[in-house]
């Protein structure tokens, strides 16, 4: 018996997303209370004290967005409020989805 979970279209979910609900850009998120951010010249390091994962936030703007997520009705609204250009939105949403899969950000 296969342990892969299938999604519509017959595609398999990658192992790291099987136990996590899908990231929803129009949903509310916040930095996990189990995460500490350490500022770095490139952005920040995020360390999760529960699962011991380390993630890199690769731009200072991404750090600002993550720190301010809880103030907005959705992740997409946080991007807009912090001045993420429309043509950069896709990349930032991808970064936020990765952070959600790693439990660095959680549904609020």
Short mmCIF file of N, CA and C in Angstrom, two decimals:
data_model
loop_
_atom_site.label_atom_id
_atom_site.label_comp_id
_atom_site.label_asym_id
_atom_site.label_seq_id
_atom_site.Cartn_x
_atom_site.Cartn_y
_atom_site.Cartn_z
N UNK A 1 0.84 -1.19 0.00
CA UNK A 1 0.00 0.00 0.00
C UNK A 1 0.88 1.24 0.00
N UNK A 2 0.61 2.17 -0.86
CA UNK A 2 1.40 3.39 -0.97
C UNK A 2 1.04 4.37 0.14
N UNK A 3 2.08 5.10 0.62
CA UNK A 3 1.84 6.11 1.65
C UNK A 3 1.63 7.48 1.04
N UNK A 4 1.69 7.58 -0.28
CA UNK A 4 1.48 8.88 -0.92
C UNK A 4 0.01 9.23 -0.92
N UNK A 5 -0.29 10.48 -0.67
CA UNK A 5 -1.65 10.99 -0.75
C UNK A 5 -1.81 11.65 -2.11
N UNK A 6 -2.90 11.37 -2.78
CA UNK A 6 -3.14 11.92 -4.12
C UNK A 6 -4.01 13.16 -4.04
N UNK A 7 -3.74 14.10 -4.94
CA UNK A 7 -4.58 15.28 -5.07
C UNK A 7 -5.24 15.21 -6.43
N UNK A 8 -6.18 16.11 -6.68
CA UNK A 8 -6.88 16.07 -7.96
C UNK A 8 -5.89 16.10 -9.10
N UNK A 9 -6.19 15.38 -10.13
CA UNK A 9 -5.30 15.29 -11.27
C UNK A 9 -4.30 14.15 -11.13
N UNK A 10 -4.37 13.39 -10.01
CA UNK A 10 -3.50 12.24 -9.85
C UNK A 10 -2.09 12.56 -9.37
N UNK A 11 -1.80 13.83 -9.10
CA UNK A 11 -0.46 14.19 -8.64
C UNK A 11 -0.28 13.78 -7.18
N UNK A 12 0.94 13.41 -6.82
CA UNK A 12 1.25 13.07 -5.44
C UNK A 12 1.71 14.31 -4.70
N UNK A 13 1.33 14.40 -3.44
CA UNK A 13 1.84 15.49 -2.61
C UNK A 13 3.24 15.15 -2.17
N UNK A 14 4.14 16.13 -2.13
CA UNK A 14 5.47 15.86 -1.62
C UNK A 14 5.39 15.49 -0.14
N UNK A 15 6.34 14.69 0.36
CA UNK A 15 6.27 14.23 1.75
C UNK A 15 6.12 15.34 2.76
N UNK A 16 6.78 16.47 2.55
CA UNK A 16 6.74 17.54 3.55
C UNK A 16 5.38 18.24 3.63
N UNK A 17 4.48 18.01 2.68
CA UNK A 17 3.18 18.68 2.71
C UNK A 17 2.04 17.73 3.06
N UNK A 18 2.29 16.47 3.21
CA UNK A 18 1.21 15.50 3.43
C UNK A 18 0.42 15.77 4.69
N UNK A 19 1.08 16.17 5.77
CA UNK A 19 0.39 16.36 7.04
C UNK A 19 0.04 17.81 7.32
N UNK A 20 0.23 18.68 6.34
CA UNK A 20 -0.03 20.09 6.53
C UNK A 20 -1.15 20.55 5.61
N UNK A 21 -2.07 21.32 6.16
CA UNK A 21 -3.10 21.87 5.27
C UNK A 21 -2.44 22.80 4.25
N UNK A 22 -3.05 22.91 3.11
CA UNK A 22 -2.50 23.77 2.06
C UNK A 22 -2.45 25.22 2.53
N UNK A 23 -1.42 25.91 2.12
CA UNK A 23 -1.30 27.34 2.39
C UNK A 23 -2.37 28.07 1.60
N UNK A 24 -3.10 28.94 2.26
CA UNK A 24 -4.16 29.71 1.62
C UNK A 24 -3.81 31.19 1.69
N UNK A 25 -3.36 31.79 0.60
CA UNK A 25 -2.95 33.19 0.61
C UNK A 25 -4.01 34.16 1.11
N UNK A 26 -5.28 33.77 0.97
CA UNK A 26 -6.35 34.66 1.40
C UNK A 26 -6.80 34.38 2.84
N UNK A 27 -6.04 33.55 3.55
CA UNK A 27 -6.34 33.26 4.95
C UNK A 27 -5.41 34.03 5.87
N UNK A 28 -5.79 34.12 7.15
CA UNK A 28 -4.97 34.84 8.13
C UNK A 28 -3.84 33.98 8.67
N UNK A 29 -2.66 34.55 8.82
CA UNK A 29 -1.49 33.85 9.33
C UNK A 29 -0.77 34.72 10.34
N UNK A 30 0.10 34.07 11.11
CA UNK A 30 0.95 34.78 12.08
C UNK A 30 2.23 33.97 12.26
N UNK A 31 3.26 34.62 12.70
CA UNK A 31 4.49 33.93 13.06
C UNK A 31 4.17 32.99 14.21
N UNK A 32 4.63 31.76 14.13
CA UNK A 32 4.37 30.80 15.20
C UNK A 32 4.99 31.30 16.51
N UNK A 33 4.31 31.10 17.63
CA UNK A 33 4.88 31.50 18.91
C UNK A 33 6.11 30.67 19.28
N UNK A 34 6.34 29.56 18.56
CA UNK A 34 7.50 28.70 18.79
C UNK A 34 8.71 29.10 17.95
N UNK A 35 8.62 30.22 17.25
CA UNK A 35 9.68 30.63 16.33
C UNK A 35 10.35 31.92 16.80
N UNK A 36 11.66 31.91 16.71
CA UNK A 36 12.45 33.11 16.98
C UNK A 36 13.13 33.53 15.68
N UNK A 37 13.14 34.82 15.42
CA UNK A 37 13.83 35.37 14.26
C UNK A 37 15.12 36.03 14.70
N UNK A 38 16.20 35.73 14.00
CA UNK A 38 17.47 36.39 14.27
C UNK A 38 17.82 37.22 13.04
N UNK A 39 17.86 38.54 13.20
CA UNK A 39 18.18 39.40 12.05
C UNK A 39 19.56 39.08 11.48
N UNK A 40 19.65 39.13 10.18
CA UNK A 40 20.89 38.93 9.43
C UNK A 40 20.93 39.96 8.32
N UNK A 41 22.11 40.25 7.77
CA UNK A 41 22.20 41.24 6.68
C UNK A 41 21.30 40.90 5.47
N UNK A 42 21.10 39.61 5.19
CA UNK A 42 20.29 39.20 4.04
C UNK A 42 18.80 39.18 4.37
N UNK A 43 18.43 39.17 5.65
CA UNK A 43 17.04 39.06 6.08
C UNK A 43 16.98 38.56 7.50
N UNK A 44 16.78 37.23 7.67
CA UNK A 44 16.75 36.66 9.02
C UNK A 44 16.85 35.14 8.96
N UNK A 45 17.25 34.59 10.08
CA UNK A 45 17.16 33.15 10.32
C UNK A 45 15.95 32.93 11.21
N UNK A 46 15.16 31.93 10.90
CA UNK A 46 14.01 31.58 11.71
C UNK A 46 14.28 30.20 12.31
N UNK A 47 14.17 30.12 13.63
CA UNK A 47 14.39 28.85 14.31
C UNK A 47 13.11 28.45 15.05
N UNK A 48 12.65 27.22 14.79
CA UNK A 48 11.45 26.69 15.44
C UNK A 48 11.90 25.82 16.61
N UNK A 49 11.55 26.23 17.81
CA UNK A 49 11.97 25.52 19.01
C UNK A 49 11.28 24.17 19.18
N UNK A 50 10.14 23.99 18.56
CA UNK A 50 9.42 22.72 18.67
C UNK A 50 9.98 21.64 17.76
N UNK A 51 10.09 21.94 16.47
CA UNK A 51 10.55 20.92 15.52
C UNK A 51 12.03 21.07 15.15
N UNK A 52 12.67 22.08 15.73
CA UNK A 52 14.10 22.35 15.57
C UNK A 52 14.51 22.65 14.13
N UNK A 53 13.57 23.13 13.33
CA UNK A 53 13.88 23.50 11.95
C UNK A 53 14.46 24.90 11.89
N UNK A 54 15.29 25.11 10.91
CA UNK A 54 15.89 26.40 10.65
C UNK A 54 15.52 26.80 9.23
N UNK A 55 15.02 28.01 9.07
CA UNK A 55 14.66 28.52 7.75
C UNK A 55 15.33 29.87 7.54
N UNK A 56 15.58 30.18 6.29
CA UNK A 56 16.18 31.46 5.92
C UNK A 56 15.11 32.34 5.31
N UNK A 57 14.97 33.54 5.83
CA UNK A 57 14.12 34.55 5.22
C UNK A 57 15.08 35.42 4.43
N UNK A 58 15.02 35.33 3.13
CA UNK A 58 16.09 35.82 2.27
C UNK A 58 16.07 37.29 1.92
N UNK A 59 15.05 38.02 2.37
CA UNK A 59 15.04 39.47 2.13
C UNK A 59 14.52 40.18 3.37
N UNK A 60 15.00 41.39 3.61
CA UNK A 60 14.46 42.16 4.73
C UNK A 60 12.95 42.40 4.60
N UNK A 61 12.46 42.56 3.38
CA UNK A 61 11.03 42.78 3.19
C UNK A 61 10.23 41.55 3.60
N UNK A 62 10.73 40.36 3.31
CA UNK A 62 10.05 39.14 3.74
C UNK A 62 9.98 39.07 5.26
N UNK A 63 11.04 39.48 5.93
CA UNK A 63 11.05 39.52 7.40
C UNK A 63 9.96 40.46 7.90
N UNK A 64 9.87 41.63 7.30
CA UNK A 64 8.85 42.60 7.70
C UNK A 64 7.45 42.04 7.49
N UNK A 65 7.23 41.38 6.36
CA UNK A 65 5.92 40.78 6.08
C UNK A 65 5.59 39.73 7.13
N UNK A 66 6.53 38.83 7.40
CA UNK A 66 6.30 37.75 8.36
C UNK A 66 6.01 38.32 9.74
N UNK A 67 6.75 39.32 10.16
CA UNK A 67 6.54 39.92 11.47
C UNK A 67 5.19 40.63 11.56
N UNK A 68 4.66 41.08 10.43
CA UNK A 68 3.40 41.81 10.44
C UNK A 68 2.19 41.01 9.99
N UNK A 69 2.36 39.73 9.72
CA UNK A 69 1.23 38.91 9.24
C UNK A 69 0.01 39.00 10.14
N UNK A 70 0.21 38.97 11.43
CA UNK A 70 -0.91 38.93 12.38
C UNK A 70 -1.77 40.19 12.35
N UNK A 71 -1.28 41.24 11.73
CA UNK A 71 -2.01 42.51 11.68
C UNK A 71 -2.97 42.61 10.49
N UNK A 72 -2.96 41.58 9.63
CA UNK A 72 -3.73 41.66 8.38
C UNK A 72 -4.70 40.50 8.25
N UNK A 73 -5.76 40.72 7.49
CA UNK A 73 -6.81 39.71 7.34
C UNK A 73 -6.36 38.51 6.52
N UNK A 74 -5.27 38.67 5.78
CA UNK A 74 -4.76 37.56 4.97
C UNK A 74 -3.29 37.77 4.66
N UNK A 75 -2.64 36.69 4.24
CA UNK A 75 -1.25 36.79 3.83
C UNK A 75 -1.12 37.72 2.62
N UNK A 76 -2.05 37.62 1.70
CA UNK A 76 -2.02 38.47 0.51
C UNK A 76 -2.18 39.95 0.89
N UNK A 77 -3.04 40.23 1.86
CA UNK A 77 -3.22 41.61 2.33
C UNK A 77 -1.95 42.13 3.00
N UNK A 78 -1.25 41.26 3.71
CA UNK A 78 0.02 41.66 4.35
C UNK A 78 1.05 42.04 3.28
N UNK A 79 1.10 41.28 2.20
CA UNK A 79 2.04 41.61 1.11
C UNK A 79 1.74 42.99 0.55
N UNK A 80 0.48 43.23 0.28
CA UNK A 80 0.07 44.52 -0.27
C UNK A 80 0.38 45.66 0.70
N UNK A 81 0.06 45.45 1.98
CA UNK A 81 0.27 46.50 2.98
C UNK A 81 1.74 46.85 3.17
N UNK A 82 2.61 45.88 2.93
CA UNK A 82 4.04 46.11 3.11
C UNK A 82 4.75 46.48 1.82
N UNK A 83 3.98 46.73 0.77
CA UNK A 83 4.56 47.26 -0.46
C UNK A 83 5.20 46.25 -1.39
N UNK A 84 4.83 44.98 -1.28
CA UNK A 84 5.35 43.99 -2.22
C UNK A 84 4.72 44.26 -3.58
N UNK A 85 5.56 44.46 -4.57
CA UNK A 85 5.10 44.76 -5.92
C UNK A 85 4.30 43.59 -6.49
N UNK A 86 3.31 43.90 -7.28
CA UNK A 86 2.43 42.88 -7.87
C UNK A 86 3.24 41.80 -8.60
N UNK A 87 4.28 42.21 -9.33
CA UNK A 87 5.07 41.23 -10.09
C UNK A 87 5.96 40.37 -9.18
N UNK A 88 6.12 40.73 -7.91
CA UNK A 88 6.90 39.94 -6.95
C UNK A 88 6.03 39.08 -6.05
N UNK A 89 4.73 39.27 -6.12
CA UNK A 89 3.80 38.59 -5.22
C UNK A 89 3.94 37.08 -5.26
N UNK A 90 4.05 36.52 -6.43
CA UNK A 90 4.13 35.06 -6.57
C UNK A 90 5.31 34.49 -5.79
N UNK A 91 6.46 35.12 -5.88
CA UNK A 91 7.65 34.66 -5.16
C UNK A 91 7.48 34.74 -3.66
N UNK A 92 6.87 35.83 -3.19
CA UNK A 92 6.63 36.00 -1.76
C UNK A 92 5.60 35.00 -1.25
N UNK A 93 4.56 34.73 -2.04
CA UNK A 93 3.57 33.73 -1.63
C UNK A 93 4.20 32.34 -1.57
N UNK A 94 5.10 32.06 -2.47
CA UNK A 94 5.82 30.78 -2.45
C UNK A 94 6.67 30.67 -1.19
N UNK A 95 7.34 31.75 -0.82
CA UNK A 95 8.15 31.75 0.40
C UNK A 95 7.27 31.55 1.63
N UNK A 96 6.12 32.22 1.67
CA UNK A 96 5.20 32.07 2.80
C UNK A 96 4.64 30.65 2.86
N UNK A 97 4.37 30.04 1.72
CA UNK A 97 3.89 28.66 1.69
C UNK A 97 4.94 27.72 2.27
N UNK A 98 6.20 27.95 1.93
CA UNK A 98 7.28 27.13 2.48
C UNK A 98 7.38 27.30 3.99
N UNK A 99 7.22 28.53 4.45
CA UNK A 99 7.25 28.79 5.89
C UNK A 99 6.07 28.12 6.59
N UNK A 100 4.93 28.09 5.95
CA UNK A 100 3.75 27.43 6.53
C UNK A 100 3.99 25.92 6.62
N UNK A 101 4.56 25.32 5.57
CA UNK A 101 4.85 23.88 5.58
C UNK A 101 5.83 23.52 6.70
N UNK A 102 6.73 24.44 7.03
CA UNK A 102 7.71 24.19 8.09
C UNK A 102 7.19 24.61 9.47
N UNK A 103 5.92 25.02 9.54
CA UNK A 103 5.29 25.48 10.78
C UNK A 103 5.93 26.74 11.35
N UNK A 104 6.60 27.50 10.51
CA UNK A 104 7.19 28.78 10.95
C UNK A 104 6.09 29.84 11.07
N UNK A 105 5.13 29.77 10.15
CA UNK A 105 3.94 30.61 10.26
C UNK A 105 2.76 29.67 10.39
N UNK A 106 1.74 30.11 11.10
CA UNK A 106 0.56 29.28 11.37
C UNK A 106 -0.70 30.08 11.08
N UNK A 107 -1.80 29.34 10.85
CA UNK A 107 -3.09 30.02 10.66
C UNK A 107 -3.43 30.77 11.93
N UNK A 108 -3.91 31.98 11.77
CA UNK A 108 -4.27 32.81 12.94
C UNK A 108 -5.73 32.63 13.27
#
